[in-house]
Each structure stands twice: as C-alpha cells, then as structure tokens.
Amino acid sequence: MVSKRAIRSNRAAKRKQDVVQDIPSHSHNLCARCKSMDIKSLFRGEKSSYGLGLLTDVTRKRNCVLCTFLIETLDTDGRGLPESVWDIKLKEMVPTRCKVTAKALQIANKAKRDAAPNYEFRFQTNGDHPLWSRPIHLLESNTAWPSGPFPKGRGRLIPPVIDTARVEHWLRACESRHPSCRAGDFPDLRMVDLERKCLVLAPKPCRYVTLSYIWGEGQLLTLTTDNRKVLHTEGSLTPDTEGLARTIRDAMMLTKSINERYLWVDSLCIMQDDDAEKSTQIKAMDLVYECSTLTIVGCHGIDANAGLPGIRPDSRLPKQPTCTVDGLQMKLCMPSLRQCLNNAKWMTRGWTYQEEVLSNRLLYVTDGQVHYKCKAGCQACEESTSDLLMETSVTGDILPWGGSPDSIRDNFTIYADFVSIYTGRDLSNPHDSLNAISGIFHRLQATYGGYPFVFGLPTAAFDSALLWEPTRTCRRRLDAQSGKPIFPSWTWAGWEGQVDFRGKYNSSEILRSKITWGEEKNHSDTMALTSRIQDRKWERRVDRGVINYKERGTKEDTIRYNRPVSDENISAIRKAIEPGTGHLRFLAQTALFTCLQTPPSNPPDHPENEPSTLSVLDAHGVHAGTVRTTSPIPPSRDQTLEFLALSRTTLTHDFTDPSWDHSTQSFLYPPQECPPLVSRKRVVSGQELEIFDRAVFDMYKLWPLYNVLLIGWKEGVAYRLGSGKVHVDAFDRVARRKEMVLG
C-alpha cells in the first residue's frame, strides 16, 4: 500500500514537473526581467538583490531557463515541497512576491580569508509562509568569469559514487595537522580484517575504522557463540556474505577503498549472546570510538539494510540542478550536514549519540554526499572547492569539553547538556538507558576527580544532579517481562523522556543541601569550600555572576569545575545507596501541602506530552510554590501531597539575585544579610516571580526557596513523582524530619 506521505510527495513532484517540463537545461533563453539582471554582480556582492515579481508569474515563464532553475531550487530537501506549500503559493491564495538575494560567505579559517568576501545567492519568497532555496554557487569549471578572484564555495558537482581518493586526502591531511586527533591505545578488540576477510583479534598498535549506524527492526548477521568459529575463518566475511546487512557490506567496501585494513562493527565484533563480554565492551566504548582512525556514520535510512549512498552506482539522490546564464555555470548546493542530520533517524537513536561525541574524526555518509568533520574543527564535503576547511576554534563541537577560553563550560554544565540531549533520543531496549551513554560518563569521570557515577548521576555533584526536570511527559522504564521499574525513580535513567537541568549554572554556589546522608552531621554543604580553596589548588573565577573553578597551573583552555572536587560526603552518599535496589537512605524534612493543577498560560499543541503543573498552597490557601510532575496525574480540586526538601536555593542564579554581594562576588547566606535598600533595588524578572505569591511571601528574603521533590509511597518506599520549588517560610511551618527510603 502506498503511504499518504508518498502520495503527497508525488503530487508535489508532479506540480514541479508540470512547471519545468520541456525546458533545455542549458538554454540561453531568458525572460525580459532575467535579462536585466547582472548575475556577476550578485556573486561579487555589488548588488544585494533583484526582484522577480509574483511567484506565480515566475512559474509560468516556461521558456526562461533561469526562472525554471529558480523554481527547482525551492525543492530544498531534494524530495519535493510539501503539498500544502504549493497549494498556498501556486493557487494564489496570497499574492507572493519573490527575489534573488546575495549573501557573503562565512569563511571560518582566518588564514585563508580573501581580502574581498565571497558571495552566494538564494531564491526566496515573502508572505506568511516564506520559502528559501538552498545556496546557489558558481561551478568551479567556469571560464566566463571576468578578471579578479573567482568566488570560492561549494562549486563542485557531486560524482555518482564517493570520491574515496578525496576522502583519504582529508584523513591524511587531518592526521598530519592535528596531533590531538590521533588515535590512542585501545582495549582488546575483535575486528573485521578486510585482507583476510574474517574476524581477528586486532594487533596492537593498528589503525582501524569504526561504524556508527542504525540496527533497525530487520534481521542481520551478528556474532554469537554458534557462529564464532565460522566468522573467524579466513574468507568468511566478504561483501557477498549471506545475511550481512547492506550498510555493513558498504562500510567494508568504503574502508578498503581508503586503504584501511581493519573495521570495527558492534554486531560482528561483540559476542551478542555473551552478557559478560557485552558488559566489558560497553564499559570500554569510549576507547573503542576515541581510538579509531575514523568513524563512518551511516546516517541514511531507517535500518542496517539502508546501505551507504555513493558506494554503489545509482544509490545517491538525483543530480544537482544546474543553469547557465551569460556563460556562467551555476549549481544548487546540496543540503547542509545539519539539514541532513535533522531529518535522519540516526540522530534520534540513543546509542549513536555517544558514538558521535567520542569519535575524533567522522565521515557522515548522507544520501547526497559525504561530509568530513574532526574534533580539531576541520570540515569538508565533496562539493566544496576547498579540500579542508578549518574552524577558528581550538576544538570543534564534536567534543564539548575544550575550545577557546571564552567558550569554556564547567563540568556540571557539560554533564547536564549531555543528559538533556541524550534523554531526547530513543532506545529500543529500556535496559540500555545507562549503557548507551556510559562511554561519555567514563570520560567525564576524570573531571570529577575520578569519583564514580551512580545510576547516571556524578557522586561529586549529587545534590545538583538530583534536580533534573522533565521537558515533556515521562514514563517509567519497566522490564518487559516483570513489569517492574529497571532503575530508581530518583534518577533520570529510570524514566523514558527528555529531561533538563534548569539550575545548572552556579549550581554549587546556590545550593545548601537539606539532606543528611548516613551519619554525616553536615548537609553536604556545597558552599563550605573555604579550606579547599585556601589550599591554593583551586582558582575561583567569576564572570558576570557565573562562577567556576580552575585548577591552578592548568592551561586556560582546560575544563572548568562547578566546584572544587573533594571527597566531602561522597563516601557517605555511596554508602546511602542500597546495593541491588538502588534505594537511597537518608534523613530529610518533608511537608504536606494541598495542591491544585494549574492550566498552562499558553496551551500546548499536544497537551498529552506536557507534564502537569501544580500550585502548592499553604494552610491559608496561598500560592507558596510550583511543581512540575514527571508524568501526568489525574486533575483534582483538593490533593494533599507530600514534598521532600532536597536543598535550599536562591531566587535567581546570577548577580540579579538579592543575595549577590558585588564586593565579595558571592551569594550571602543567612544569617548574613544584605542592606535592605541594596537588596530591594535589585530587579528580578522572569519565571522566578511566578513560583509563589509575592504579595504574601517575601521575594527579597535571602535564599527564599527549597528545591523539593513531590513523592508518593508504596510499601514503605518513597518514589519521585515531580520536582519544583516552595518558599521556605511556608515549608518550615509544617516540616517534619524523618528517615527516608527513596526508590
């Protein structure tokens, strides 16, 4: 059965075919308006734009090669415009004007910038539904260009198959220029030996290529105890081996064509029915990808049989639209890497995230061309006229740790961003919630003094890491057979759905824990750092109210810390975690409040995906706090719910907070006080004002909020249901301290 999406795509293609049929691709026929345009002036930047009139008029000019070409360029993804767009534009429901606009190219490499900027141009429409074409560049083979520098850009036509010689050139050039991209020592690994055509234990040292791809739902050949002996037999693995997925076949051919011998593929190099081996390999996943010479990214298709476009003839998108006007040959650029990845299922999968993050070099194989990228900032693609484009930053965005000093983030912010992106992706097996990001955490562990992560939370920043919030409705990860939760409710790993850390900045400076772990008398007070700072190991940095720490004697472009790393309370926290169940045992304060479910100020398009927001009311019915549930709860007028105080915090997290003291560059904590006139002159705005009723509760009180968990109970164990903030005055009036078991 043909899908509705395919029917709409065919209709859109038919509309375009009706517009552009019977037009010679290299005709010099131009309409009067196009004849008046000086194309060279757009590429020189001498002219910023030319108006072309109504879009419907442009579509009717079937004898004008430029108008026909420009209409083709509106097919921005190569698969046809959505039917609704053509209905609006071509049926003249709204008169739509259009034009071509010149734009200066951004040349990232300062050393290679020309004195005169390079220009491209785009075709665009106006109105309520504006459309933009992809960039239009000059072909590098132009002979009609007058004297002066020729505009650089993406002026090459894509060949029908991948230019592997060029890929190899990128790889060798990167290796020679970037010591930081060179592979290191890897653990014991099986690999596909492309010369012997079988699995082997990889020699050390050796160069090898890794493959990042989508398994999908189909059957594919994997390594098991039953076929282990066969697959280690010379000649057993070739592109013609029965059952071998097409993407893996193509990866073998691509690896060999760039003169590399060894290929690592998870389905073939990890024993899939040996849990002990799988566990060992998963723990070393950071080294597997980090030490590889190159990672091939199969970001095309929906499963392992999609193949790698460009390895076999006729496997790529149709050729690029071209046009010749006044002897100048122009082409429509292919979709950017970002556009390709945004539409790729590969970008939605949980396992592929750490594979991308941990790799030093990546070769993205899209359905139109290949893109090369390395952690030192190099980028290249097949249609580019430059063999290698260098970014200005010291480190590219593949590995978020590192970069220019101005872009340095602290270790907790990096952790929070990793978790937020990762939890927005999908996993086929709920048990993989921690496995699929364990390689990243292994790398991050070094930034926390080597202290371990427990259930996905760093023990050296445990109080901050407990404060994750859902960005959409979450549901518990359950074992398919038993129906029981796989991980505790207090960790994001126990929930399916994206989460975020709204208070990630200055998290160590604006938290005072209210929890007593085990027999510890202190409350893991993350502000009690004086002795650690005075030992001269740490240097505190403050930039516009954002605080982080740097180890003395380290380079400026190294990692920053949200707090000095020490063993304070870490041992107590680890002892508080019950082996097996993951239950947390501690002393804390709880309070009962009546809650009302509040409707959102801006109703979402899909309310079923939105967490419930609760207004926390004190004994007098006054709005004292706000909580977001992790998953929806049935609405009720009067709900008495229990809340657990995790930590005390400020109203805002930067220099706008009333407790911020400019003289000491720190947040003053009670019983210290700011002069009333100083504190009340501070302007506080934003969502913080909606947390409680300002007419009753003092918003200028120092550290006026508790970070709280909404909890429920089952068989004597508390479970997380939501999180939020409650004013300390309301909470302290009814709080009681008790022993907690949080599952």
PDB file of C-alpha atoms in Angstrom, residues 219 331 335 360 400 406 430 454 477 512 526 573 685:
ATOM      1  CA  GLN A 219      17.414  -9.361  10.896  1.00  0.00           C
ATOM      2  CA  LYS A 331      24.500  24.944  -9.383  1.00  0.00           C
ATOM      3  CA  PRO A 335      21.555  20.112   1.752  1.00  0.00           C
ATOM      4  CA  ASN A 360      37.893  12.001  16.821  1.00  0.00           C
ATOM      5  CA  PRO A 400      32.079  19.877  24.083  1.00  0.00           C
ATOM      6  CA  ASP A 406      35.632  32.246  26.198  1.00  0.00           C
ATOM      7  CA  PRO A 430      14.966   0.157  28.140  1.00  0.00           C
ATOM      8  CA  VAL A 454      25.879   6.107  40.248  1.00  0.00           C
ATOM      9  CA  ARG A 477      11.290   2.398  32.239  1.00  0.00           C
ATOM     10  CA  ARG A 512      22.608  24.233  50.524  1.00  0.00           C
ATOM     11  CA  THR A 526      28.468  22.739  48.809  1.00  0.00           C
ATOM     12  CA  ILE A 573      26.413   9.209  49.548  1.00  0.00           C
ATOM     13  CA  SER A 685      12.123  39.219  36.496  1.00  0.00           C
TER      14      SER A 685
END
